[in-house]
Amino acid sequence: MALSEIDRNLLSRCLSRQPRAWEDFVDRYMGLVLHVIDHSTQSRGLRIAPHDREDLVGEVFLMIVKGDFAVLRRFRAESSLATYLTVITRRVVINRLLHNRNVHTGDGVARQAVQSQPANGAAPGQPVSDRDEVARLLEELEGTEAQVVRMYHLEGKSYQEISSAVGMPENSIGPTLSRAREKMRRASGIAAE
C-alpha cells in the first residue's frame, strides 16, 4: 500500500515542525502503537504491566523524534506510514523484551530471563527455553536465511547491521525474515498469523 495523501501531509508538517503537527501525529498513530505493543507481547504469551506498556509507548515516540525525526526522514514512502511505524514499534518491543529482567507469561507466572552468559550459549536477556525452541526451528532454515533470523531475533541486530554482515541489500532483510518465519511456523505446527 502506498503512502496516503493524509500521511504525506502529516509527515511533511512534522518534518517542517509546523504547529500541532506532532500532536496530530501522536493522535493518529497512538492506537496503532498500542495495538502493536499488545500484539507483540501477547503473541509471545507475555503480559506487561500498565506502566511498562506506557514506557514502551514513550520509547516508540522518543525513537521517532530522536535526531530531529531521523526515523521519519529515513522513510522512503514505499509503503504506508502505518506499516513503517509497525516495524519500528515491533523493534522497540522486541528489544525491550530481550533486555527485560522479568517477563510475565500468560498464566501470570514470572520467569527470570537469563542475565549472564549461560553455559548453553544463550544471549543475555533471552529465556533459555525460548532460545532452545528457536535453535531447533532454525535447523529448518538454510545458510543466509538462518543467519538473518539469528542476527535479528536472537542478537537484536538492525536491518542495516545484518545487511553489512551478510552482504544482502537492506531492503531484502524484511522479506527474508517473513519467508523464514513462515517456514518456522510450518515446522512448529503454528498457523500463520
XYZ file of C-alpha atoms in Angstrom, residues 12 21 44 52 61 69 72 88 95 100 119 123 162 191:
14
model
C 5.650 16.989 5.821
C 1.871 18.573 13.704
C 4.702 -14.431 22.763
C 5.750 -0.879 31.233
C 7.622 8.010 20.137
C 12.862 12.959 13.343
C 10.736 9.745 9.669
C 9.600 0.375 14.287
C 14.497 -5.022 22.045
C 13.932 -7.044 30.317
C 26.526 -22.485 29.628
C 22.423 -14.404 24.853
C 22.512 -7.556 9.149
C -0.745 -21.386 11.675
